[in-house]
Coordinates of C-alpha atoms in Angstrom, one line a residue:
M1 CA -15.7 -29.4 -46.9
S2 CA -13.3 -26.7 -45.3
T3 CA -10.8 -25.9 -48.0
E4 CA -8.9 -26.5 -45.3
T5 CA -8.7 -30.5 -45.8
L6 CA -7.9 -30.0 -49.3
Q7 CA -4.3 -31.1 -50.1
E8 CA -2.9 -31.9 -53.5
P9 CA -1.5 -35.4 -53.5
T10 CA 2.3 -35.7 -52.6
R11 CA 4.3 -37.4 -55.8
G12 CA 7.1 -38.6 -54.5
G13 CA 9.7 -37.5 -54.1
Q14 CA 8.4 -34.6 -53.2
F15 CA 8.1 -34.7 -48.9
I16 CA 12.3 -32.6 -49.2
V17 CA 10.0 -30.1 -51.5
K18 CA 6.5 -29.7 -49.4
E19 CA 4.8 -29.1 -45.9
T20 CA 2.9 -32.7 -45.3
R21 CA -0.1 -32.2 -42.8
C22 CA -0.3 -34.6 -40.0
E23 CA -3.6 -35.2 -41.5
D24 CA -2.5 -36.3 -44.5
I25 CA -0.1 -39.7 -44.4
F26 CA -2.0 -42.9 -42.5
T27 CA -0.5 -44.9 -39.7
P28 CA -1.2 -47.0 -37.5
E29 CA -3.4 -46.0 -35.6
D30 CA -5.7 -45.6 -38.8
F31 CA -6.3 -49.5 -39.5
T32 CA -10.2 -49.8 -40.3
D33 CA -11.6 -53.2 -37.8
E34 CA -11.2 -54.9 -41.2
Q35 CA -7.7 -54.8 -40.9
Q36 CA -7.8 -54.9 -37.2
M37 CA -8.5 -58.5 -36.9
M38 CA -6.3 -59.2 -40.5
R39 CA -3.3 -57.9 -38.1
D40 CA -4.8 -60.0 -35.2
S41 CA -5.6 -62.9 -37.1
V42 CA -2.8 -62.9 -38.6
K43 CA -0.2 -62.6 -35.1
E44 CA -2.8 -66.0 -34.2
F45 CA -1.9 -67.3 -36.3
V46 CA 2.6 -66.8 -36.0
D47 CA 1.8 -67.2 -32.4
K48 CA 0.7 -70.6 -33.0
E49 CA 2.6 -71.9 -36.0
I50 CA 5.4 -70.7 -36.6
W51 CA 7.0 -69.4 -32.8
P52 CA 6.3 -72.3 -31.3
N53 CA 8.5 -74.6 -33.1
K54 CA 11.9 -71.7 -33.9
D55 CA 14.6 -74.4 -33.3
R56 CA 13.1 -76.0 -35.8
F57 CA 13.7 -73.2 -38.5
E58 CA 17.3 -73.0 -37.1
N59 CA 17.7 -76.8 -37.8
K60 CA 17.1 -76.7 -41.2
D61 CA 13.6 -78.6 -40.9
Y62 CA 13.2 -77.0 -44.5
A63 CA 9.6 -79.2 -45.2
F64 CA 8.4 -77.0 -42.1
T65 CA 8.8 -74.3 -44.4
E66 CA 6.8 -75.0 -46.9
E67 CA 4.5 -77.2 -44.6
C68 CA 4.0 -73.3 -42.5
M69 CA 3.5 -71.6 -45.9
R70 CA 0.7 -74.0 -46.8
K71 CA -0.8 -73.8 -43.7
A72 CA -0.6 -69.7 -43.9
G73 CA -2.0 -70.6 -47.4
E74 CA -5.1 -71.7 -46.7
M75 CA -5.9 -69.0 -44.4
G76 CA -5.7 -67.1 -47.6
F77 CA -2.1 -64.6 -46.4
L78 CA -0.5 -65.9 -50.2
G79 CA -3.2 -64.1 -52.1
V80 CA -3.8 -60.4 -50.2
A81 CA -2.6 -58.5 -52.9
V82 CA -4.5 -61.2 -55.3
P83 CA -6.9 -59.6 -57.8
E84 CA -10.1 -62.0 -56.4
A85 CA -10.2 -62.6 -60.6
Y86 CA -7.6 -64.5 -60.1
G87 CA -8.6 -66.3 -56.3
G88 CA -6.9 -64.0 -54.7
L89 CA -8.4 -61.5 -51.6
G90 CA -8.1 -58.6 -53.6
M91 CA -7.0 -56.5 -51.1
G92 CA -5.0 -52.6 -50.8
F93 CA -2.2 -51.8 -50.0
V94 CA -1.5 -51.0 -46.9
D95 CA -3.3 -54.1 -46.3
T96 CA -0.7 -56.5 -48.2
V97 CA 2.1 -54.4 -46.2
L98 CA 0.3 -55.1 -42.4
V99 CA -0.1 -58.8 -43.6
C100 CA 3.9 -58.3 -45.0
D101 CA 4.6 -56.7 -41.2
Y102 CA 3.2 -59.3 -38.9
I103 CA 3.6 -62.7 -40.6
S104 CA 7.5 -62.5 -41.1
G105 CA 8.7 -61.2 -37.2
A106 CA 9.0 -64.2 -35.5
T107 CA 12.0 -66.1 -38.2
G108 CA 13.3 -64.7 -41.2
S109 CA 13.5 -68.0 -42.1
F110 CA 9.5 -68.8 -42.9
S111 CA 9.7 -64.0 -43.9
T112 CA 11.8 -64.4 -46.6
A113 CA 9.7 -67.5 -48.3
F114 CA 6.7 -65.6 -47.3
G115 CA 7.8 -62.1 -49.0
A116 CA 10.4 -64.2 -52.2
H117 CA 6.4 -66.2 -52.8
T118 CA 4.4 -62.8 -52.4
G119 CA 6.4 -60.7 -53.4
I120 CA 8.9 -61.7 -56.7
G121 CA 7.2 -65.5 -56.7
T122 CA 3.9 -63.9 -57.9
L123 CA 3.7 -59.9 -58.7
P124 CA 5.7 -60.4 -61.9
I125 CA 3.3 -62.4 -63.4
T126 CA 0.2 -60.2 -62.2
L127 CA 1.6 -56.9 -62.8
Y128 CA 3.2 -58.3 -66.1
G129 CA 1.7 -61.9 -67.1
T130 CA -1.2 -62.0 -69.9
E131 CA -4.6 -62.7 -69.5
E132 CA -4.3 -66.1 -70.3
Q133 CA -0.8 -66.1 -67.8
K134 CA -2.6 -64.8 -65.6
R135 CA -6.2 -67.4 -65.9
K136 CA -2.5 -70.5 -65.7
Y137 CA -1.0 -69.4 -62.4
V138 CA -1.9 -67.0 -60.1
P139 CA -4.7 -68.9 -58.5
K140 CA -2.0 -71.7 -57.9
L141 CA 0.1 -69.2 -56.9
A142 CA -3.0 -67.3 -53.9
T143 CA -3.9 -70.1 -52.6
G144 CA -0.3 -71.6 -51.9
E145 CA -1.2 -74.8 -53.7
W146 CA 1.9 -73.6 -56.2
F147 CA 5.0 -71.6 -54.8
G148 CA 7.0 -69.4 -56.4
A149 CA 10.4 -68.3 -57.4
Y150 CA 13.1 -65.9 -58.9
C151 CA 16.1 -66.0 -61.1
L152 CA 17.6 -62.9 -61.8
T153 CA 20.9 -63.2 -59.9
E154 CA 24.0 -64.7 -61.7
P155 CA 27.9 -65.7 -60.5
G156 CA 29.3 -62.3 -61.1
A157 CA 26.5 -60.2 -62.1
G158 CA 24.0 -59.6 -58.5
S159 CA 23.1 -56.0 -58.6
D160 CA 24.5 -55.4 -62.2
A161 CA 20.5 -58.2 -62.7
N162 CA 21.4 -56.9 -66.7
S163 CA 23.9 -57.9 -67.1
G164 CA 23.4 -61.9 -67.1
K165 CA 25.1 -64.2 -68.7
T166 CA 22.1 -66.5 -69.2
K167 CA 20.2 -66.9 -73.5
A168 CA 16.9 -68.1 -74.5
V169 CA 17.1 -68.7 -77.4
L170 CA 14.4 -69.6 -80.1
S171 CA 13.5 -72.7 -81.5
D172 CA 13.8 -73.3 -85.6
D173 CA 9.5 -74.1 -85.4
G174 CA 9.3 -70.5 -83.5
T175 CA 7.3 -72.8 -81.0
H176 CA 9.4 -71.9 -77.5
Y177 CA 12.1 -71.2 -76.1
K178 CA 15.6 -73.0 -75.2
I179 CA 17.3 -71.4 -72.2
T180 CA 20.8 -72.2 -70.6
G181 CA 22.0 -70.1 -68.1
Q182 CA 23.0 -69.9 -64.4
K183 CA 20.8 -68.8 -61.2
M184 CA 22.2 -68.9 -57.5
W185 CA 21.3 -67.7 -54.0
I186 CA 17.5 -68.6 -55.3
S187 CA 14.7 -68.8 -52.7
N188 CA 12.1 -71.2 -52.7
A189 CA 13.8 -73.4 -55.1
G190 CA 13.9 -76.3 -53.4
F191 CA 10.0 -76.5 -53.4
C192 CA 8.6 -74.0 -55.9
S193 CA 6.6 -74.6 -58.7
V194 CA 6.9 -72.4 -60.8
F195 CA 9.5 -69.9 -61.6
I196 CA 10.7 -65.7 -62.8
V197 CA 13.2 -66.5 -65.1
F198 CA 15.4 -64.0 -66.9
A199 CA 17.7 -64.5 -69.7
R200 CA 19.1 -62.3 -72.8
I201 CA 18.3 -63.5 -76.2
E202 CA 20.6 -63.1 -78.9
D203 CA 23.0 -59.8 -78.3
D204 CA 19.8 -57.7 -76.6
K205 CA 21.0 -54.4 -74.7
N206 CA 17.8 -56.4 -71.8
I207 CA 17.0 -58.8 -70.5
T208 CA 13.4 -61.2 -70.9
G209 CA 10.9 -63.3 -68.5
F210 CA 9.6 -66.3 -68.7
I211 CA 7.6 -68.3 -67.0
V212 CA 8.9 -72.0 -66.4
E213 CA 8.0 -74.8 -64.2
N214 CA 9.8 -76.7 -62.3
D215 CA 10.7 -80.4 -64.1
P216 CA 14.1 -82.3 -64.0
S217 CA 13.0 -83.6 -67.3
N218 CA 12.7 -79.9 -68.2
G219 CA 16.8 -79.6 -68.1
I220 CA 16.5 -78.4 -64.8
S221 CA 18.6 -79.4 -61.9
M222 CA 19.9 -77.6 -58.7
N223 CA 22.5 -77.7 -56.0
E224 CA 22.2 -78.4 -52.8
E225 CA 21.4 -75.9 -50.5
E226 CA 23.6 -73.1 -48.9
H227 CA 24.7 -73.3 -45.8
K228 CA 24.2 -69.9 -44.8
L229 CA 24.6 -67.4 -41.9
G230 CA 21.4 -66.4 -41.5
I231 CA 17.5 -68.1 -42.9
R232 CA 18.6 -71.0 -42.3
A233 CA 15.2 -72.5 -43.2
S234 CA 14.8 -70.3 -46.0
S235 CA 15.5 -73.2 -48.8
T236 CA 17.7 -71.3 -50.6
R237 CA 20.2 -72.7 -54.3
Q238 CA 21.7 -72.7 -57.3
V239 CA 19.3 -73.5 -60.5
F240 CA 20.3 -74.3 -63.5
F241 CA 19.2 -74.9 -66.9
S242 CA 20.1 -76.8 -69.4
D243 CA 17.9 -75.8 -72.3
T244 CA 15.6 -75.9 -71.2
K245 CA 12.5 -75.6 -72.6
V246 CA 9.7 -72.7 -72.0
P247 CA 6.9 -72.4 -75.4
I248 CA 6.9 -68.9 -76.7
E249 CA 3.0 -67.6 -75.3
N250 CA 5.1 -68.4 -72.1
M251 CA 7.9 -64.5 -72.4
L252 CA 7.0 -62.3 -69.7
S253 CA 5.0 -58.7 -71.0
S254 CA 7.5 -58.0 -74.3
R255 CA 10.7 -58.7 -75.7
G256 CA 13.1 -56.9 -73.8
N257 CA 12.0 -56.1 -71.0
G258 CA 12.4 -57.8 -67.8
F259 CA 14.7 -55.5 -66.8
K260 CA 12.2 -53.4 -66.0
I261 CA 10.0 -56.0 -64.7
A262 CA 12.8 -56.9 -62.6
M263 CA 13.5 -53.1 -61.2
N264 CA 9.6 -52.9 -60.5
A265 CA 9.3 -56.0 -58.8
L266 CA 12.4 -54.5 -56.7
N267 CA 10.2 -51.5 -56.1
V268 CA 7.6 -53.8 -54.0
G269 CA 10.0 -55.6 -52.8
R270 CA 11.9 -53.5 -50.9
I271 CA 8.5 -51.4 -49.0
K272 CA 7.3 -55.2 -48.0
L273 CA 11.2 -55.7 -46.9
A274 CA 10.5 -53.6 -44.4
A275 CA 7.4 -54.3 -42.9
A276 CA 8.5 -57.7 -42.8
C277 CA 11.4 -56.1 -40.4
L278 CA 8.7 -54.2 -38.4
D279 CA 7.7 -57.1 -36.2
A280 CA 10.2 -58.1 -34.8
Q281 CA 11.8 -55.5 -34.3
R282 CA 8.0 -55.5 -31.3
R283 CA 9.3 -59.2 -30.2
V284 CA 12.6 -58.1 -29.5
I285 CA 12.6 -55.2 -27.9
S286 CA 9.5 -57.4 -26.0
G287 CA 11.8 -59.6 -25.2
A288 CA 14.2 -58.1 -24.1
V289 CA 12.0 -55.2 -21.5
K290 CA 10.7 -58.7 -20.3
Y291 CA 14.5 -60.6 -19.2
A292 CA 15.8 -57.4 -18.2
N293 CA 11.9 -57.2 -15.3
E294 CA 13.7 -60.1 -14.6
R295 CA 17.3 -60.6 -14.3
V296 CA 18.6 -59.3 -11.4
L297 CA 21.6 -57.9 -10.6
F298 CA 22.8 -56.0 -7.1
D299 CA 19.2 -57.4 -5.7
T300 CA 17.3 -54.3 -9.2
P301 CA 15.9 -55.9 -12.1
I302 CA 18.7 -55.1 -14.4
A303 CA 15.2 -53.3 -16.1
Q304 CA 16.0 -50.1 -13.6
F305 CA 19.4 -49.6 -14.9
G306 CA 20.3 -46.4 -17.1
A307 CA 22.4 -48.3 -19.1
I308 CA 19.8 -51.3 -20.3
R309 CA 17.1 -47.8 -20.0
L310 CA 19.0 -45.8 -23.3
K311 CA 19.3 -49.1 -24.9
L312 CA 15.2 -50.3 -24.5
A313 CA 13.8 -46.7 -25.1
E314 CA 16.4 -46.7 -28.7
M315 CA 15.2 -50.0 -30.2
A316 CA 11.6 -48.9 -29.7
A317 CA 12.3 -44.6 -30.9
S318 CA 13.9 -46.6 -33.9
C319 CA 10.8 -48.8 -34.9
Y320 CA 8.1 -46.6 -34.0
A321 CA 9.7 -44.1 -36.5
G322 CA 9.4 -46.9 -39.4
E323 CA 6.0 -48.7 -38.4
S324 CA 5.7 -44.5 -39.4
A325 CA 7.6 -44.2 -43.0
T326 CA 6.4 -47.1 -43.7
Y327 CA 2.1 -47.5 -43.3
R328 CA 3.6 -42.8 -44.7
A329 CA 4.5 -44.2 -48.3
S330 CA 2.4 -47.6 -48.5
K331 CA -0.7 -45.3 -48.2
D332 CA 0.7 -42.3 -50.8
I333 CA 1.0 -45.7 -52.3
E334 CA -2.8 -46.9 -52.4
N335 CA -3.9 -43.4 -53.0
R336 CA -2.0 -43.5 -56.8
I337 CA -3.2 -46.7 -57.3
A338 CA -6.6 -45.4 -57.0
A339 CA -5.8 -42.2 -58.6
R340 CA -4.9 -43.6 -61.4
E341 CA -8.1 -46.9 -61.5
A342 CA -10.1 -43.6 -61.0
D343 CA -8.1 -42.3 -64.4
G344 CA -9.6 -45.4 -66.6
A345 CA -6.8 -47.5 -65.9
S346 CA -6.4 -51.0 -65.5
H347 CA -4.7 -52.7 -62.0
Q348 CA -2.0 -54.5 -64.0
E349 CA -1.3 -50.5 -64.7
A350 CA -3.0 -48.2 -62.3
E351 CA -0.2 -51.0 -59.6
L352 CA 2.8 -50.7 -61.7
K353 CA 2.1 -47.1 -61.9
G354 CA 1.8 -45.9 -58.1
V355 CA 4.4 -47.9 -56.2
E356 CA 7.1 -46.7 -59.0
E357 CA 6.0 -43.1 -58.2
Y358 CA 7.5 -43.7 -55.2
A359 CA 10.8 -46.3 -55.4
I360 CA 12.9 -43.1 -52.9
E361 CA 10.2 -43.7 -50.8
C362 CA 10.8 -47.4 -51.1
S363 CA 14.1 -47.9 -51.3
I364 CA 14.5 -45.5 -47.9
L365 CA 12.4 -47.2 -46.1
K366 CA 14.6 -51.4 -47.4
V367 CA 17.5 -49.0 -46.4
A368 CA 15.9 -47.9 -43.2
V369 CA 14.8 -49.9 -41.1
S370 CA 16.6 -53.3 -42.2
E371 CA 19.3 -51.4 -40.6
D372 CA 17.4 -50.3 -37.3
I373 CA 16.6 -55.0 -37.5
Q374 CA 20.2 -54.9 -37.0
N375 CA 20.5 -52.0 -34.4
C376 CA 17.9 -54.0 -32.3
S377 CA 18.2 -57.7 -32.3
D378 CA 23.1 -56.6 -31.5
E379 CA 20.8 -54.3 -28.3
G380 CA 19.1 -57.3 -27.6
I381 CA 21.5 -60.2 -28.1
Q382 CA 23.4 -56.9 -24.9
I383 CA 21.1 -57.1 -23.1
F384 CA 20.6 -60.7 -22.8
G385 CA 24.6 -60.7 -22.2
G386 CA 25.9 -63.6 -22.1
M387 CA 22.5 -65.4 -22.9
G388 CA 22.2 -64.0 -25.9
F389 CA 25.4 -65.5 -27.3
S390 CA 23.0 -68.6 -26.9
E391 CA 20.8 -70.4 -29.4
D392 CA 18.5 -71.3 -26.2
T393 CA 17.6 -67.7 -26.7
P394 CA 16.1 -65.6 -29.3
M395 CA 18.2 -63.1 -29.9
E396 CA 21.3 -64.7 -31.7
S397 CA 18.6 -66.0 -34.1
A398 CA 17.3 -62.5 -35.3
W399 CA 20.6 -60.8 -35.5
R400 CA 21.3 -62.9 -37.8
D401 CA 18.1 -63.1 -39.4
A402 CA 19.0 -59.1 -39.8
R403 CA 21.4 -59.5 -41.2
I404 CA 20.3 -61.2 -44.7
S405 CA 18.1 -58.1 -45.1
R406 CA 20.7 -55.2 -45.7
I407 CA 21.9 -57.0 -48.8
Y408 CA 18.9 -58.1 -50.0
E409 CA 16.1 -56.4 -52.5
G410 CA 19.5 -54.4 -53.1
T411 CA 22.2 -53.7 -51.2
N412 CA 21.8 -51.0 -48.6
E413 CA 24.7 -49.0 -50.7
I414 CA 23.0 -49.9 -54.5
N415 CA 20.0 -48.0 -53.1
R416 CA 20.7 -45.4 -50.3
M417 CA 22.0 -43.9 -54.1
L418 CA 19.0 -44.8 -55.6
S419 CA 17.3 -42.8 -53.6
V420 CA 19.3 -39.5 -54.1
G421 CA 19.2 -40.8 -58.1
M422 CA 15.5 -40.8 -58.8
L423 CA 15.4 -37.7 -57.4
I424 CA 17.3 -36.3 -59.0
K425 CA 15.6 -37.7 -62.1
K426 CA 12.5 -37.2 -61.3
A427 CA 14.1 -33.4 -61.1
M428 CA 14.6 -33.2 -64.4
K429 CA 11.4 -34.8 -65.3
G430 CA 10.1 -31.7 -63.9
H431 CA 8.5 -34.6 -61.1
V432 CA 10.0 -32.2 -58.8
D433 CA 10.6 -29.1 -58.3
L434 CA 14.8 -28.7 -56.5
L435 CA 15.3 -27.0 -58.5
G436 CA 13.8 -23.3 -57.7
P437 CA 13.7 -24.3 -53.4
A438 CA 17.6 -25.1 -53.9
T439 CA 17.8 -21.1 -55.6
K440 CA 16.0 -20.3 -52.9
V441 CA 18.0 -21.4 -49.9
G442 CA 21.5 -20.2 -51.5
E443 CA 19.6 -16.7 -51.6
E444 CA 18.8 -17.3 -48.2
L445 CA 23.0 -18.4 -48.0
M446 CA 23.8 -15.1 -48.1
G447 CA 20.7 -12.6 -46.9
I448 CA 21.0 -11.8 -42.8
P449 CA 20.0 -14.6 -40.7
D450 CA 16.4 -13.6 -38.5
F451 CA 17.8 -14.2 -34.9
D452 CA 14.2 -13.8 -33.3
I453 CA 13.2 -16.6 -31.5
P454 CA 9.8 -18.1 -32.7
D455 CA 6.8 -18.4 -29.9
Y456 CA 7.3 -22.9 -29.9
S457 CA 4.4 -23.2 -27.4
E458 CA 2.8 -25.7 -29.5
L459 CA 3.7 -29.2 -30.1
F460 CA 6.3 -29.9 -32.0
S461 CA 6.4 -26.6 -33.7
E462 CA 10.5 -26.0 -33.1
E463 CA 10.5 -29.8 -34.6
K464 CA 8.1 -29.8 -37.6
A465 CA 10.0 -26.1 -37.7
L466 CA 14.1 -27.7 -37.6
I467 CA 12.8 -30.1 -39.9
K468 CA 11.8 -28.2 -42.9
Q469 CA 15.1 -26.3 -42.4
L470 CA 16.7 -30.3 -42.2
K471 CA 15.1 -30.3 -45.9
K472 CA 17.1 -27.0 -46.2
A473 CA 20.6 -28.3 -45.5
F474 CA 19.7 -31.8 -48.0
L475 CA 18.9 -29.3 -50.4
M476 CA 21.4 -26.5 -49.8
V477 CA 23.9 -30.1 -50.6
A478 CA 22.9 -31.5 -53.5
G479 CA 22.2 -28.7 -55.1
G480 CA 25.3 -27.8 -54.4
A481 CA 27.1 -31.2 -55.9
V482 CA 24.5 -31.1 -59.2
Q483 CA 26.2 -27.8 -60.1
K484 CA 30.1 -29.2 -59.7
Y485 CA 29.2 -32.0 -61.0
G486 CA 26.1 -32.4 -63.2
T487 CA 25.5 -36.3 -64.8
D488 CA 28.5 -36.6 -63.4
L489 CA 27.7 -37.2 -59.3
D490 CA 27.0 -41.0 -60.4
S491 CA 30.4 -41.6 -60.3
H492 CA 30.8 -39.7 -56.6
Q493 CA 29.2 -42.8 -54.5
Q494 CA 30.2 -41.1 -51.1
L495 CA 29.4 -38.4 -52.0
L496 CA 25.1 -39.0 -52.4
L497 CA 25.4 -42.1 -50.1
A498 CA 26.7 -39.3 -47.5
A499 CA 23.0 -37.0 -49.5
S500 CA 21.4 -39.5 -48.8
D501 CA 22.1 -41.0 -44.9
M502 CA 20.8 -36.2 -45.1
L503 CA 17.8 -38.1 -47.1
I504 CA 17.0 -40.4 -45.0
E505 CA 16.9 -38.9 -41.9
I506 CA 14.9 -36.6 -43.1
Y507 CA 11.5 -38.6 -43.7
M508 CA 11.7 -41.5 -40.8
A509 CA 11.9 -38.3 -38.3
E510 CA 9.2 -36.3 -40.4
S511 CA 7.1 -39.6 -40.5
A512 CA 7.6 -39.9 -36.5
I513 CA 6.5 -36.0 -35.7
L514 CA 3.7 -36.3 -38.3
R515 CA 2.6 -39.8 -36.6
T516 CA 2.0 -38.3 -32.9
E517 CA 0.6 -34.8 -33.4
K518 CA -2.0 -36.1 -35.5
L519 CA -1.9 -38.6 -32.5
V520 CA -2.8 -36.7 -30.2
K521 CA -5.0 -34.3 -31.5
N522 CA -7.3 -37.1 -32.5
Q523 CA -7.0 -39.0 -29.5
G524 CA -5.4 -36.0 -26.7
N525 CA -1.8 -35.1 -25.2
G526 CA -2.3 -37.2 -21.4
E527 CA -1.9 -40.4 -23.0
F528 CA 1.1 -40.1 -25.9
S529 CA 3.7 -38.5 -23.8
E530 CA 5.5 -41.3 -24.6
Q531 CA 4.9 -41.6 -28.7
V532 CA 5.6 -37.0 -28.6
A533 CA 9.0 -38.7 -26.2
M534 CA 10.0 -41.0 -29.2
A535 CA 9.1 -38.8 -31.8
K536 CA 11.7 -36.4 -30.3
L537 CA 14.2 -38.4 -29.5
Y538 CA 14.7 -39.9 -32.9
L539 CA 14.2 -36.5 -34.6
F540 CA 17.8 -35.7 -32.5
H541 CA 19.3 -38.4 -33.3
A542 CA 18.4 -37.1 -37.1
V543 CA 19.4 -34.0 -36.9
D544 CA 23.2 -34.7 -35.6
T545 CA 23.4 -37.2 -38.8
I546 CA 22.3 -34.7 -41.5
V547 CA 25.3 -32.2 -39.5
K548 CA 28.5 -35.1 -39.6
K549 CA 27.3 -36.0 -42.7
G550 CA 26.6 -31.9 -45.0
K551 CA 30.1 -31.9 -43.6
E552 CA 31.0 -34.9 -45.0
S553 CA 29.4 -33.9 -48.4
I554 CA 30.1 -30.0 -49.0
I555 CA 33.9 -30.2 -47.8
S556 CA 34.0 -33.3 -50.3
F557 CA 32.8 -30.7 -53.6
A558 CA 33.4 -27.0 -52.1
E559 CA 36.2 -24.8 -51.0
G560 CA 36.7 -21.6 -49.9
D561 CA 34.4 -18.9 -49.0
E562 CA 31.6 -21.9 -50.8
Q563 CA 32.6 -24.3 -49.1
R564 CA 32.9 -21.6 -45.6
M565 CA 29.4 -20.1 -46.2
M566 CA 27.7 -23.8 -46.7
L567 CA 28.8 -24.9 -43.2
M568 CA 27.2 -21.8 -41.8
G569 CA 24.4 -22.7 -43.3
L570 CA 24.1 -25.9 -42.1
R571 CA 25.0 -25.0 -39.1
R572 CA 22.6 -22.4 -39.2
F573 CA 19.6 -25.3 -40.8
T574 CA 20.4 -28.2 -37.8
K575 CA 19.9 -25.6 -35.0
Y576 CA 17.9 -26.4 -32.1
N577 CA 17.0 -22.9 -29.6
N578 CA 15.5 -26.1 -27.5
M579 CA 18.0 -28.3 -27.0
P580 CA 15.3 -31.9 -25.7
N581 CA 16.5 -33.2 -22.5
I582 CA 17.6 -36.2 -24.2
V583 CA 18.5 -38.2 -20.9
A584 CA 14.7 -37.2 -19.1
L585 CA 13.0 -38.6 -23.4
R586 CA 14.6 -42.1 -23.0
E587 CA 13.8 -42.6 -19.7
Q588 CA 9.7 -41.8 -20.0
I589 CA 10.1 -44.2 -22.9
A590 CA 11.5 -46.7 -20.4
S591 CA 9.7 -46.1 -17.8
K592 CA 6.7 -46.8 -20.0
L593 CA 8.2 -50.3 -21.8
V594 CA 9.2 -51.4 -18.6
D595 CA 6.0 -50.8 -16.5
E596 CA 4.2 -52.1 -20.0
N597 CA 6.3 -55.2 -20.1
E598 CA 6.5 -55.6 -23.6
Y599 CA 6.6 -53.6 -26.2
C600 CA 3.6 -51.6 -26.3
F601 CA 2.3 -48.3 -28.4

């Protein structure tokens, strides 16, 4: 093997200081035959069982959601991530994300039920449970014989997960705990068999996790189903525990470890939530294209109008970038898990550490893709016009279902601040060298700019050079903010939010460009001009966002000469030498969509 093909694996968050080669990322075009078969099997299930029955979900048919979940269990879809030893398929992390992607696009109701069960309803046991706990519960959860729910959120303790008031009191004989408290927004509560419940023992600093079987005679009661804006047939209830007895052997992990369990379960949930928004976008785009081709105005299909073509192209570019980044991160996590196992770690430990390593990317994806599906469905309604506002078309339900994705698994505001905060913590631990590159950027700002225009004849040569510059812009802002505020940076939330938007756009744009570069290198340039156009279009908007958020950040903490120098650096780091013709790019993308009559990438 030549040294050219070797590259040290990139650690989580390291993308911001390291140049990534297209050969070193995974893309949807790299799916194996087995993965393609799994994808097709999931799509067939959704097109047969879910999509034709959207009205039942919109009419709050909770029993039908449960019925579809049981069918998904019979097909093996609920056990994709579960090790074979516990009744699952034992497939890799990419497979898990792939199934979550394609099973979630038809309706948010089923998507939520599936995600809550396979993720936060099952994972805490597979990742933290004892051997006895896993053998007792996981096989039933993997097959759909039982369903799981996750009881963390409480009134007054939403984003601050560790502040819950639910109590767990050890019995006098030491055989069980009595749990008392109230949980809210509990997905799958109406038909679940087992809860993952978080409660506080005595005055412990951190909460503790418990496995609690759903037995109404054991002090467990529920409110009626919540009436929600979207995900209407997703069972969502308040759950009350009143001296609910839980055997001591049902404690998850160790006392006080519940907060860590909750946070790690959310890391997995965040990347899976991003995946769950992808096929929803594909279906919205395809529906919008079909309608635009059929709807005739002034003797012309509206798909020929520039205003509509603009929307279709932008929707497709965002979806393409979301796919690119989600599968890039998924494979990075899978590789990290494999490396941990090769070093002798158990599957539990390897998966925990693998996902934890890429927690920054998980937060980035959660924010970016959840906002993309909201924008996509909103434009879908607009393309349908008045019909888009009607329940007779699928656009309004897609828009309503999309809205929750910006709230659960940690609000997008929380995830934005987490992404930058975790990156800085990684730097302080020495896992990502931010100081060295940030120092070099500072030195570059003091130097004389290079006015030579490089040779940009190679595909994406200018775009990749620009991404390298955008990373400098982020390092300049982040470095300046840390220097100004130090450990007090957490209290400057608006600055963190702006910096996180810069970080997000860099990761998403780079992922789209690397995916396309790899595709063209492997399969030739002529067939993929639309993918090239989407990658360039996404980058164009990313640059605009970075200019805006960078300026906002710099003005908030720098003054005088320092501010002028940093603003000058921002202009330097976001400068195109050859500005792309955005209208032409959109036209190219839209023409392909309209000709194919669907999202076809």
